[in-house]
XYZ file of C-alpha atoms in Angstrom:
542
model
C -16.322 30.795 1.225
C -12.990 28.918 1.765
C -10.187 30.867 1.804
C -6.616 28.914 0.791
C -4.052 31.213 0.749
C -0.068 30.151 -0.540
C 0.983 30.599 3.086
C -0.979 28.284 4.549
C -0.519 25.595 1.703
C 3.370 26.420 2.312
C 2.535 25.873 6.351
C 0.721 22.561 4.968
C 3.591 20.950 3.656
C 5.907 21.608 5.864
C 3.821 19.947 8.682
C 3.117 17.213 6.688
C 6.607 16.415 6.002
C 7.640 16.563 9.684
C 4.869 14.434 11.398
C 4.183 12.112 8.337
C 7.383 12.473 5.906
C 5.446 13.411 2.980
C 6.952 15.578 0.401
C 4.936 18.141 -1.102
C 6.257 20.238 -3.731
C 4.347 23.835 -5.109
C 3.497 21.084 -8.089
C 1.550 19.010 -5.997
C -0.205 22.088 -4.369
C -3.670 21.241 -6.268
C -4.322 17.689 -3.874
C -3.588 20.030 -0.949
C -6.172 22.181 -1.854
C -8.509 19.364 -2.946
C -7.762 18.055 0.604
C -8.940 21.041 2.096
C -11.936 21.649 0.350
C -13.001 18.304 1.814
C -12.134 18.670 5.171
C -12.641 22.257 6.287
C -16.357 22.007 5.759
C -16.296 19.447 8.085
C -14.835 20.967 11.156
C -15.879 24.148 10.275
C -13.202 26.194 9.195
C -13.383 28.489 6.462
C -9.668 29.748 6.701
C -7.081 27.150 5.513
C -4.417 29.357 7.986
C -6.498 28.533 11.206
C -7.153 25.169 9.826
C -3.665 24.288 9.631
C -2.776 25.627 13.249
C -5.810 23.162 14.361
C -4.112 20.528 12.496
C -0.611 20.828 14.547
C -2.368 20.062 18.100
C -5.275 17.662 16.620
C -3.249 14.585 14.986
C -6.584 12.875 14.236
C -7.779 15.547 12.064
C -4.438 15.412 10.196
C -4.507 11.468 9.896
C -8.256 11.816 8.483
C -6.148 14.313 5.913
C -3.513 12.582 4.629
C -5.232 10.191 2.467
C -6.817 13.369 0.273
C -3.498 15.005 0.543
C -2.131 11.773 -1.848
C -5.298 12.155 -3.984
C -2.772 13.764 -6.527
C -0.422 11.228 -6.722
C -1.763 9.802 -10.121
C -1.409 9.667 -13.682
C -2.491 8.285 -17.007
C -1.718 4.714 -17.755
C -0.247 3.854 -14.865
C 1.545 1.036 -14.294
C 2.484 0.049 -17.347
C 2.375 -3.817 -17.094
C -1.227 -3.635 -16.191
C -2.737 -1.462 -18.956
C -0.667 -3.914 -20.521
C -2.967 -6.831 -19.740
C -6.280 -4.550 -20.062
C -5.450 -3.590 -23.031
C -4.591 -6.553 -24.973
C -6.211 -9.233 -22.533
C -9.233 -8.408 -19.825
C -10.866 -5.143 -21.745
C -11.404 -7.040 -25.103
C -12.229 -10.637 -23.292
C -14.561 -8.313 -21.148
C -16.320 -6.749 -24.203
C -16.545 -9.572 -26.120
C -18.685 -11.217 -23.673
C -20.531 -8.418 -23.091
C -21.570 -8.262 -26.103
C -22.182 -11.930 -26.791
C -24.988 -11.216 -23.484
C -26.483 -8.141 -25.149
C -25.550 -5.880 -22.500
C -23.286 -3.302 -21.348
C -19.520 -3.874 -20.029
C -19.328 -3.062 -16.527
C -16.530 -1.598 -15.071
C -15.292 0.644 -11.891
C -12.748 2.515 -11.003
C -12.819 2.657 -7.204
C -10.643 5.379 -5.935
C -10.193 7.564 -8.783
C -8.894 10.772 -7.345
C -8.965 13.375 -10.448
C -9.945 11.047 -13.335
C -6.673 9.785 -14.723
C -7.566 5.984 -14.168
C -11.179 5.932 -16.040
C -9.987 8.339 -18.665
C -7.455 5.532 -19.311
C -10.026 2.865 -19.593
C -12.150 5.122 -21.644
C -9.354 5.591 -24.070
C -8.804 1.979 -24.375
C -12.056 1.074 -24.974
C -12.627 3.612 -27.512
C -9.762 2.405 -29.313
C -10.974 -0.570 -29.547
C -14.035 0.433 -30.973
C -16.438 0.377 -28.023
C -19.175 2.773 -27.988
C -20.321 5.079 -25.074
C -23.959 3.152 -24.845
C -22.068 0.001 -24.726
C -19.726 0.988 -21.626
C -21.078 1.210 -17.801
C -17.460 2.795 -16.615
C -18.583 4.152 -13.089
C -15.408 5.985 -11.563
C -15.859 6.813 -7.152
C -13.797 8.737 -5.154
C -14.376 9.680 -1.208
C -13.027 13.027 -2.381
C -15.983 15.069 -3.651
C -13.834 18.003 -5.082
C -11.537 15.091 -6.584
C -14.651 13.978 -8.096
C -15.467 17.881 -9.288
C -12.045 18.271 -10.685
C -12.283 14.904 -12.462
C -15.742 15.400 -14.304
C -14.137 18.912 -15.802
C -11.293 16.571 -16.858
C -8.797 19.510 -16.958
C -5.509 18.654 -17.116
C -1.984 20.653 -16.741
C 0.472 20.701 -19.907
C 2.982 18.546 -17.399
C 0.650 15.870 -16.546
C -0.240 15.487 -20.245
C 3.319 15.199 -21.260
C 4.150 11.692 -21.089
C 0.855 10.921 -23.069
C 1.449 9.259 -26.815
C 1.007 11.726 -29.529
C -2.027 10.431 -31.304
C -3.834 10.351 -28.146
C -3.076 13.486 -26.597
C -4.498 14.873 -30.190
C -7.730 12.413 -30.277
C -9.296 12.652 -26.954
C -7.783 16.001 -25.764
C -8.331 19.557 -26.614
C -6.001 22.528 -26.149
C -7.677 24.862 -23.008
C -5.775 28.094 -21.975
C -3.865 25.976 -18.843
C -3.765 22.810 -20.339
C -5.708 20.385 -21.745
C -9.171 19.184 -21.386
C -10.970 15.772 -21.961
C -13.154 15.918 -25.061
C -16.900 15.477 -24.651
C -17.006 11.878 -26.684
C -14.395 10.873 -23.932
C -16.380 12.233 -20.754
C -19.604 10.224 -22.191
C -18.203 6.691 -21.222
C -17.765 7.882 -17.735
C -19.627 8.583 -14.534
C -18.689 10.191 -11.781
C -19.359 9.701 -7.813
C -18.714 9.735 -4.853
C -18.427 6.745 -2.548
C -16.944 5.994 0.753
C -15.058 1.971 0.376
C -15.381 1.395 4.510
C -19.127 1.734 4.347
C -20.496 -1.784 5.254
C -23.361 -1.190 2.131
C -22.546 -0.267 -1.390
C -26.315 1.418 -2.596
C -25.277 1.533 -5.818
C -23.905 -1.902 -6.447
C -25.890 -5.009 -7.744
C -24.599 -8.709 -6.746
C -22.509 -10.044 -9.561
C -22.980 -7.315 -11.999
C -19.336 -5.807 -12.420
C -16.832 -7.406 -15.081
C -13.674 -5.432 -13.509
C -13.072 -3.523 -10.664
C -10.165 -1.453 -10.309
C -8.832 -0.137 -7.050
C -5.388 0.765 -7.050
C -3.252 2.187 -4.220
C -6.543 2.533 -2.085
C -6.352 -0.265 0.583
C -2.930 0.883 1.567
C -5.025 3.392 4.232
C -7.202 0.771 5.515
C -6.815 -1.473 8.524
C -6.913 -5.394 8.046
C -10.843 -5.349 9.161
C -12.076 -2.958 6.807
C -9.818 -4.767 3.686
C -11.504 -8.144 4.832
C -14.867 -6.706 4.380
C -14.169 -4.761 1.377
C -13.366 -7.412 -0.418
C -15.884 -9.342 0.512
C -18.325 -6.933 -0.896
C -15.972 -6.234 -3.808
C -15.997 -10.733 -4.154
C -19.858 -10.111 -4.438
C -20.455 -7.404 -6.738
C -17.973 -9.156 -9.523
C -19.572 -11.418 -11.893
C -18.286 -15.370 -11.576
C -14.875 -15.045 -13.399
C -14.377 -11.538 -13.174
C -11.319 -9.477 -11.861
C -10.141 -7.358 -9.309
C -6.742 -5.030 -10.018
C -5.102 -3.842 -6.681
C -2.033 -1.388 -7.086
C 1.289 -2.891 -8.102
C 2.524 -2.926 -4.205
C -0.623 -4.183 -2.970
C -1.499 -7.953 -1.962
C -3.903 -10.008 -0.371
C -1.789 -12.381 0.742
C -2.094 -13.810 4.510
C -4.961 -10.910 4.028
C -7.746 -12.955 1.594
C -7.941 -15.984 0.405
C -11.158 -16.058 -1.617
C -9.514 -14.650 -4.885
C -7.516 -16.795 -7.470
C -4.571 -14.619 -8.232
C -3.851 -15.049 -11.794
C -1.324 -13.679 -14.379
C -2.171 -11.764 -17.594
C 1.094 -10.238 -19.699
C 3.478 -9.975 -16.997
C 0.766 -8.479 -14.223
C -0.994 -9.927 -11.303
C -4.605 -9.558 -11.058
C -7.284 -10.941 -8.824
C -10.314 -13.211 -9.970
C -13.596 -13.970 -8.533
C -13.775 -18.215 -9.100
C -16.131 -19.171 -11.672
C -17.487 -21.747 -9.185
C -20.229 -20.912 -6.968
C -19.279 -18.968 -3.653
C -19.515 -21.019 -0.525
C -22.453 -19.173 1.676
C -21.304 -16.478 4.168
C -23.590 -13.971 6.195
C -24.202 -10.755 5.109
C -21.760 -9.053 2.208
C -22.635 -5.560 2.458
C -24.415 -4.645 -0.818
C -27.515 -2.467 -1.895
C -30.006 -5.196 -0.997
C -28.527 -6.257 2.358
C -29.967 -3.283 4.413
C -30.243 -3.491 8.073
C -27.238 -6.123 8.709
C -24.909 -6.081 11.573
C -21.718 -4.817 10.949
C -20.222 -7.800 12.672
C -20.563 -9.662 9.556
C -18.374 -7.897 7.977
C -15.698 -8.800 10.014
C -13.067 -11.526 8.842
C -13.314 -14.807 9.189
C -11.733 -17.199 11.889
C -9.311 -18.839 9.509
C -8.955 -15.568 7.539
C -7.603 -14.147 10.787
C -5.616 -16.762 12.462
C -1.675 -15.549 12.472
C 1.381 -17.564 11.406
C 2.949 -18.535 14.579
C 5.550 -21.828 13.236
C 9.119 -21.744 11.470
C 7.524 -24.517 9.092
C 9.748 -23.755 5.786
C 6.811 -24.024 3.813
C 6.493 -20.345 1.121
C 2.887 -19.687 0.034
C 3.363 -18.367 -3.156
C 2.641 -14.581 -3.602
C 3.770 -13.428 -0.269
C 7.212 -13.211 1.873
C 8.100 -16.787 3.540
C 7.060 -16.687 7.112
C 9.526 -15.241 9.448
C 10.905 -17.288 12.437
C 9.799 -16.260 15.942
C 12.353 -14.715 18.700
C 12.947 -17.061 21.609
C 13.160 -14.861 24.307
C 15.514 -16.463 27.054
C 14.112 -17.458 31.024
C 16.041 -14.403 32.453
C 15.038 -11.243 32.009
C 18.486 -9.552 32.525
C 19.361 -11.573 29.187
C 16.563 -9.934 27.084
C 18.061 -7.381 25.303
C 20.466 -9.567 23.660
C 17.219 -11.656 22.394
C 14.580 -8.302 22.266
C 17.196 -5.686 20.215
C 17.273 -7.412 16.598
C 19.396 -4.219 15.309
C 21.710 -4.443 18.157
C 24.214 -6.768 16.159
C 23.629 -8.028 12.865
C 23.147 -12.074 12.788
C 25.946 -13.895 12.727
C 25.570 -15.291 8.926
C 24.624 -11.982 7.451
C 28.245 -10.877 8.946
C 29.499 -13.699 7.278
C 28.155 -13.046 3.973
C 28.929 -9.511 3.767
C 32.645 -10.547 4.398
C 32.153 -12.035 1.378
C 31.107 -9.028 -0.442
C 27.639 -8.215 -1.196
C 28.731 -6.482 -4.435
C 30.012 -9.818 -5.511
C 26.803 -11.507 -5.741
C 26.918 -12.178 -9.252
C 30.477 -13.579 -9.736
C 31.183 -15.362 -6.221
C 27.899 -17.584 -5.577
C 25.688 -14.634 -6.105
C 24.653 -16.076 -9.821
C 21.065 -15.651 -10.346
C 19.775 -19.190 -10.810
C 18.231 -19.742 -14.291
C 15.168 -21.515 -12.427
C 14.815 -18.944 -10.756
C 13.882 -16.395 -13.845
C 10.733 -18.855 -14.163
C 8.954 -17.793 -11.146
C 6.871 -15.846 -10.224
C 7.689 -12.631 -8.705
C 6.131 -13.474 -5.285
C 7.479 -16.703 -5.746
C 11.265 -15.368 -6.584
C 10.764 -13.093 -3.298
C 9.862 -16.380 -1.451
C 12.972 -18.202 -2.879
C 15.352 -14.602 -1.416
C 13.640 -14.539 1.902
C 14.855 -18.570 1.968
C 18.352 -17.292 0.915
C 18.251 -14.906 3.723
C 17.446 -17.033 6.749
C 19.780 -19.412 5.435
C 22.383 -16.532 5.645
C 23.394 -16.516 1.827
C 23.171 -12.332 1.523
C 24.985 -12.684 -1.648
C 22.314 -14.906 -3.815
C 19.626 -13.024 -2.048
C 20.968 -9.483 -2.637
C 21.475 -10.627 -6.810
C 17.911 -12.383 -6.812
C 15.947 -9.263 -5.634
C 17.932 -6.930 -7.424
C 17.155 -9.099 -10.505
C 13.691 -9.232 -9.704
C 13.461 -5.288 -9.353
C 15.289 -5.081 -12.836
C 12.179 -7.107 -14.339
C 9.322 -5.890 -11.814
C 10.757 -2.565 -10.619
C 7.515 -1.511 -8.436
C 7.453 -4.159 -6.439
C 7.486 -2.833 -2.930
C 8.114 -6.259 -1.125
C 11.120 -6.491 -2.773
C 12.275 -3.144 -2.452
C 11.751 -3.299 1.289
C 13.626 -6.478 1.431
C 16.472 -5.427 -0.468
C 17.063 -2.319 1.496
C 17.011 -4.746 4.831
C 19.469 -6.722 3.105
C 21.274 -3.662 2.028
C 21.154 -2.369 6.184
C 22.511 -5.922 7.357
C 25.178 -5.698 5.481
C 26.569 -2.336 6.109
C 25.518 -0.339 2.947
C 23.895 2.061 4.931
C 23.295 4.802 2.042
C 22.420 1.708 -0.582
C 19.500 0.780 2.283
C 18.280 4.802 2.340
C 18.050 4.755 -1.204
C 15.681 1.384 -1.599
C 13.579 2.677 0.982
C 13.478 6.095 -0.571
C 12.506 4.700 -3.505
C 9.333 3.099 -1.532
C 8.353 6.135 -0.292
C 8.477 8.127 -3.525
C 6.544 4.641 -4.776
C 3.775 4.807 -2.088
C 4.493 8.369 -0.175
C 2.762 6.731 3.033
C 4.413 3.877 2.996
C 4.723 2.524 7.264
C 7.437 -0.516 6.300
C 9.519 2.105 4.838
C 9.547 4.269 7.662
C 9.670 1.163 10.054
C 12.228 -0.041 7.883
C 14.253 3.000 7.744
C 14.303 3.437 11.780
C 15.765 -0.226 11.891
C 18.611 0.533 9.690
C 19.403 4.208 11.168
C 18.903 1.970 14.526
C 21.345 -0.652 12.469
C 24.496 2.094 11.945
C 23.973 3.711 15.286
C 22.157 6.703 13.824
C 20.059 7.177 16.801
C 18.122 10.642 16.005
C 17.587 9.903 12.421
C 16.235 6.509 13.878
C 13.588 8.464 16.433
C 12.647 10.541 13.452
C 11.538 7.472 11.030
C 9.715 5.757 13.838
C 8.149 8.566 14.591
C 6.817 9.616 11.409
C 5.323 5.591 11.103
C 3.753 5.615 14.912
C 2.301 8.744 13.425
C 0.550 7.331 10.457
C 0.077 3.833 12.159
C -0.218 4.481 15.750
C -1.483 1.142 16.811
C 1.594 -0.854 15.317
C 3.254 -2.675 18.195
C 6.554 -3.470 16.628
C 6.649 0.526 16.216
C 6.748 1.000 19.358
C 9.130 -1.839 20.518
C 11.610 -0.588 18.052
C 11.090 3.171 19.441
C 11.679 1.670 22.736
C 14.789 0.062 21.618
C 16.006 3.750 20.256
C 15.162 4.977 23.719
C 17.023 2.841 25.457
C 20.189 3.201 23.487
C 19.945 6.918 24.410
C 19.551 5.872 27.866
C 16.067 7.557 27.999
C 14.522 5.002 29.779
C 11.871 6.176 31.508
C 10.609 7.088 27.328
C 11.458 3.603 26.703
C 9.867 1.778 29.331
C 6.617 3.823 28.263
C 7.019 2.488 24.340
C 7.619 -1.055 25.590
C 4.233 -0.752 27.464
C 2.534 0.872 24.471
C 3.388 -2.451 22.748
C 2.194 -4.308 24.773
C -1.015 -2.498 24.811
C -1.236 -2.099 21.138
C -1.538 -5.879 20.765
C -5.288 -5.903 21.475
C -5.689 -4.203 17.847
C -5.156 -6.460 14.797
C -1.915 -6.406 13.841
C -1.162 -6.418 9.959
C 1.836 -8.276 8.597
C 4.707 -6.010 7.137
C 5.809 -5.689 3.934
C 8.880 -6.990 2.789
C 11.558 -8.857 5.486
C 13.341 -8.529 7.831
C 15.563 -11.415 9.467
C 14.127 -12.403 13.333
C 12.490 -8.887 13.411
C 9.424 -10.194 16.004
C 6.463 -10.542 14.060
C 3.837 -12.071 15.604
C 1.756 -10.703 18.336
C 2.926 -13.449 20.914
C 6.253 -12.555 19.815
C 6.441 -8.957 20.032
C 4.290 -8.994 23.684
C 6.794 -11.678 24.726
C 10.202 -9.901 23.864
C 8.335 -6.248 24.927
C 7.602 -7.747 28.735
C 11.087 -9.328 28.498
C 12.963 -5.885 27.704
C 10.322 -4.168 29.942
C 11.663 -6.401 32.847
C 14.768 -6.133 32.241
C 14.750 -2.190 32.387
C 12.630 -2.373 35.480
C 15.489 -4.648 36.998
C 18.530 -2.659 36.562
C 22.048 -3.474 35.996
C 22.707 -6.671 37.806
C-alpha cells in the first residue's frame, strides 16, 4: 500500500520548484498525489518519503514526473474563446451531420487529466439536446489514477465555483466535500487510458473521429513524437474534421498537413476535405507490425529556416535573422553574447519611450486590428527587426488585450520589455507564461536572457538552469548558460556549456516560442557562434 504522507508532498514541492520552477501550493496537493500513485509502482517504492529522496539524485525519474505533477492544472470550460466556437459552431455542425449519417458523434478528449474537459463537452451537448446513445465522447489520459479520479467525477467546492448557476444545479449534486457529476452526465463519457507517443492507437479506427481535443498536451513532447502524433491524429479524423490544440500551442514550422481555420474568435485545426496524399504507415489499430521509422517527419516537414527572406508565414513568429559570426575568433563575443548590449535601434527606440507607444508613433494601426493574431505577431516581430520598439511594444500589448493567452506574444513582449530596460515589466510577462503553462522552457530561457540583459547574473544561472533541467538537449540553453559563465569568469563551467551546445545539436532542435532579436536560432547558427566563443576562451586575452 502507498503511503503519501504531508511531509513528503511538502518535500515534493519544494524540489520541484528548485530544479523545475514549478509552484505547488497545499491546493494543488491532489496532482502530486495523483503523480505518485503513477509512478511509485513503477520503480517500486511504496513510501512517497524515500521516493522523493530517489527523486533528488535521479533527474530522469523526476522529468518522467513532472508531466503528472501538471495533471491538475485544469478546469471547466476552459478557454473561453474555444467553448465559444464548440458551442455555438463545431458541436452542433458536428451533430447535425451525425445525425443526417445515422450514427453517433464522435469525439475525444486526449489528455484529460481529472475529467474537466469531457464533462464540458458532455454539458454542451446535453444542452443542446443530444442524447447519451447518440454521443461516442471517449476521454484518455496516460495518468491511470487521473483517469480513476475522473470517472468518480468528484469535484472540490473551489473548483466548482466559477461554474454558471443553472449548471452547477443540473448536472451536479451536493457530496459531503464537494460536488459530484450526476449519473445522466457520466453516461456520455468513457474513460481510458492511453499513452499519445505510442506509434499504434488500438482503439482508433481511420477516419472515424469528428473532433479531437488535445489541449496543453504536446507542450511535453519532442518535435518527433508531435510529427507522428499528428499524423495519426490527421488519420483517425474524418475528411473535414477538427483538431483543438491548447491556446499556446501551434503547429507552425511543426505541421503542415492541417488547414488552420477560425471559428468565433479561436483557432482550430482541420483535416482537408480532399483526399490525403499517400504516406507510409500512420500508426493506427490496423497498422500492426510497422517500423517506427515511419513515424518520423518528413524531409520537408523537417528542413529548418536558415534565410533572412522577409517573407511572415502566417500563424507563426517571422523568421529570425542569423548571427554572422566574424573570421577572428578573439572578436566572437561581441557577435556570440546577444545580451551583452542591447542592439543599437532598440536603444534608440527606448530613448524614445516605450511607454509612449500610443501617442508618439506607437498608434496601433487600424489594419492592423484585421489580422489575425499570428498574423498581428508577424507584423510586431517586423516592427522589431526594423527597430521600431514603440509600434511593436503597443501592437502586442493590443493583441494581448484581445487574445490575452497567447503565449507567443507574451514571450515577445517581455523580450521587448528586457531590451528596453523595463526589467520588472519583462519578469512580469514571463511570469504570466509560466502561471499560463507552469513548464513553460521559452519562459525560463527567456527569463535567463533578460536577468543576463540587467546584469543579474545568479538570478540568470537560476532560470537557465531550471530550462536545461526540463529541456536538457536545448543548445541555445546551454550557449546562453555559457555566456552567464563567462561573465562570472567561470570559464572552465563555460567552456564545458559551449561544448554541450555543440553536442546537443545532433538532437532536433525545436523552434522557440515567441522572439527574440538576433538570439541564434538555427542549428548552424548556434554551433557556429558556440565554436566561435569556445575559441575565443581557449585563446585568451590577446
Amino acid at each position: 500500500m502507498l503511503t503519501v504522507t504531508s511531509k513528503a508532498l511538502q518535500q515534493l514541492s519544494s524540489l520541484l520548484l528548485e530544479r523545475a520552477g514549478l509552484k505547488i501550493t497545499p491546493d494543488g496537493y491532489h496532482s502530486l498525489r495523483l503523480a505518485l500513485s503513477t509512478r511509485m509502482p513503477v520503480v517500486g517504492i511504496v513510501n512517497a518519503e524515500e521516493y522523493v529522496k530517489l527523486l533528488r539524485s535521479a533527474e530522469d525519474e523526476l522529468r518522467a514526473l513532472l508531466p503528472l505533477v501538471t495533471v491538475g492544472h485544469t478546469e471547466f470550460f476552459r478557454d473561453p474563446k474555444q467553448f465559444r466556437a464548440l458551442e455555438s459552431r463545431i458541436l452542433p455542425d458536428a451533430l447535425w451531420k451525425a445525425r443526417r449519417e445515422n450514427r453517433r458523434i464522435s469525439i475525444w478528449s486526449a489528455g484529460c487529466a481529472t475529467g474537466e474537459e469531457p464533462y464540458s463537452l458532455a454539458m454542451v451537448l446535453a444542452e443542446q439536446g443530444a442524447l447519451p446513445i447518440e454521443v461516442d465522447l471517449w476521454a484518455t489520459d496516460l495518468n491511470l489514477a487521473a483517469v480513476e479520479a475522473a470517472k468518480q467525477g468528484r469535484f472540490s467546492a473551489r473548483r466548482v465555483a466559477g461554474m454558471h448557476g443553472d449548471r452547477r444545479t443540473r448536472f451536479f449534486r451536493p457530496v459531503e466535500d464537494g460536488y459530484e457529476i450526476v449519473s445522466s452526465l457520466k453516461d456520455y463519457v468513457r474513460f481510458d487510458g492511453q499513452n499519445l507517443a505510442v506509434p499504434v492507437f488500438e482503439k482508433v479506427k481511420p477516419e472515424s473521429l469528428d473532433l479531437i481535443l488535445c489541449r496543453n498536451v504536446i507542450i511535453y513532447f519532442d518535435l518527433p513524437t508531435i510529427r507522428a502524433l499528428m499524423d495519426r491524429f490527421l488519420a483517425a479524423l474524418r475528411p473535414g474534421a477538427l483538431l483543438l490544440l491548447g491556446y499556446s500551442e501551434s503547429l507552425f514550422k511543426v505541421y503542415d498537413r492541417f488547414e488552420m481555420v477560425e471559428m468565433e474568435g479561436a483557432f482550430v485545426y482541420r483535416r482537408p476535405v480532399k483526399p490525403l496524399a499517400p504516406r507510409t504507415s500512420i500508426g493506427l489499430g490496423n497498422t500492426k507490425g510497422q517500423s517506427t521509422s515511419a513515424l518520423l517527419p518528413s524531409t520537408r516537414a523537417l528542413k529548418t529556416t536558415l534565410d533572412t527572406s522577409s517573407k511572415v508565414s502566417p500563424g507563426g513568429p517571422a523568421p529570425r535573422k542569423t548571427v554572422e559570426v566574424p573570421a577572428r575568433a578573439s572578436e566572437a563575443s561581441q557577435v556570440a553574447n546577444p545580451a551583452s548590449e542591447p542592439p543599437r535601434k532598440s536603444l534608440e527606440a527606448s530613448a524614445v519611450g516605450v511607454d509612449a507607444g500610443r501617442s508618439r508613433g506607437g498608434e496601433m494601426p487600424a489594419w492592423s486590428l484585421m489580422l489575425a493574431p499570428g498574423e498581428r505577431l508577424n507584423a510586431a516581430v517586423r516592427m522589431i527587426e526594423r527597430g521600431d520598439f514603440v509600434s511593436a511594444v503597443a501592437t502586442v500589448e493590443q493583441l494581448l488585450t484581445d487574445e490575452p493567452g497567447h503565449l507567443d506574444a507574451l514571450l515577445t513582449l517581455g523580450n521587448i520589455y528586457s531590451l528596453s530596460g523595463r526589467v520588472v515589466d519583462a519578469r512580469d510577462a514571463f511570469a504570466q507564461a509560466i502561471n499560463r503553462e507552469p513548464l513553460c522552457v521559452e519562459a525560463r530561457v527567456f527569463g535567463g536572457l533578460a536577468e543576463l540583459q540587467a546584469g543579474e547574473l545568479a538570478e540568470a544561472r537560476a532560470e537557465l538552469g531550471k530550462a536545461l533541467f526540463l529541456e536538457p538537449s536545448l543548445a541555445i540553453g546551454h550557449y546562453l548558460m555559457a555566456q552567464v559563465h563567462e561573465r562570472l569568469k567561470d570559464h572552465e563551467a563555460a567552456r564545458r556549456h559551449y561544448r554541450n551546445a555543440i553536442s546537443q545539436l545532433r538532437f532536433p532542435q525545436r523552434q522557440l516560442a515567441g522572439h527574440y532579436p538576433e538570439l541564434p536560432d538555427s542549428a548552424e547558427s548556434i554551433s557556429r557562434a558556440a565554436r566561435y566563443a569556445l575559441a575565443a576562451l581557449e585563446e585568451g586575452p590577446l
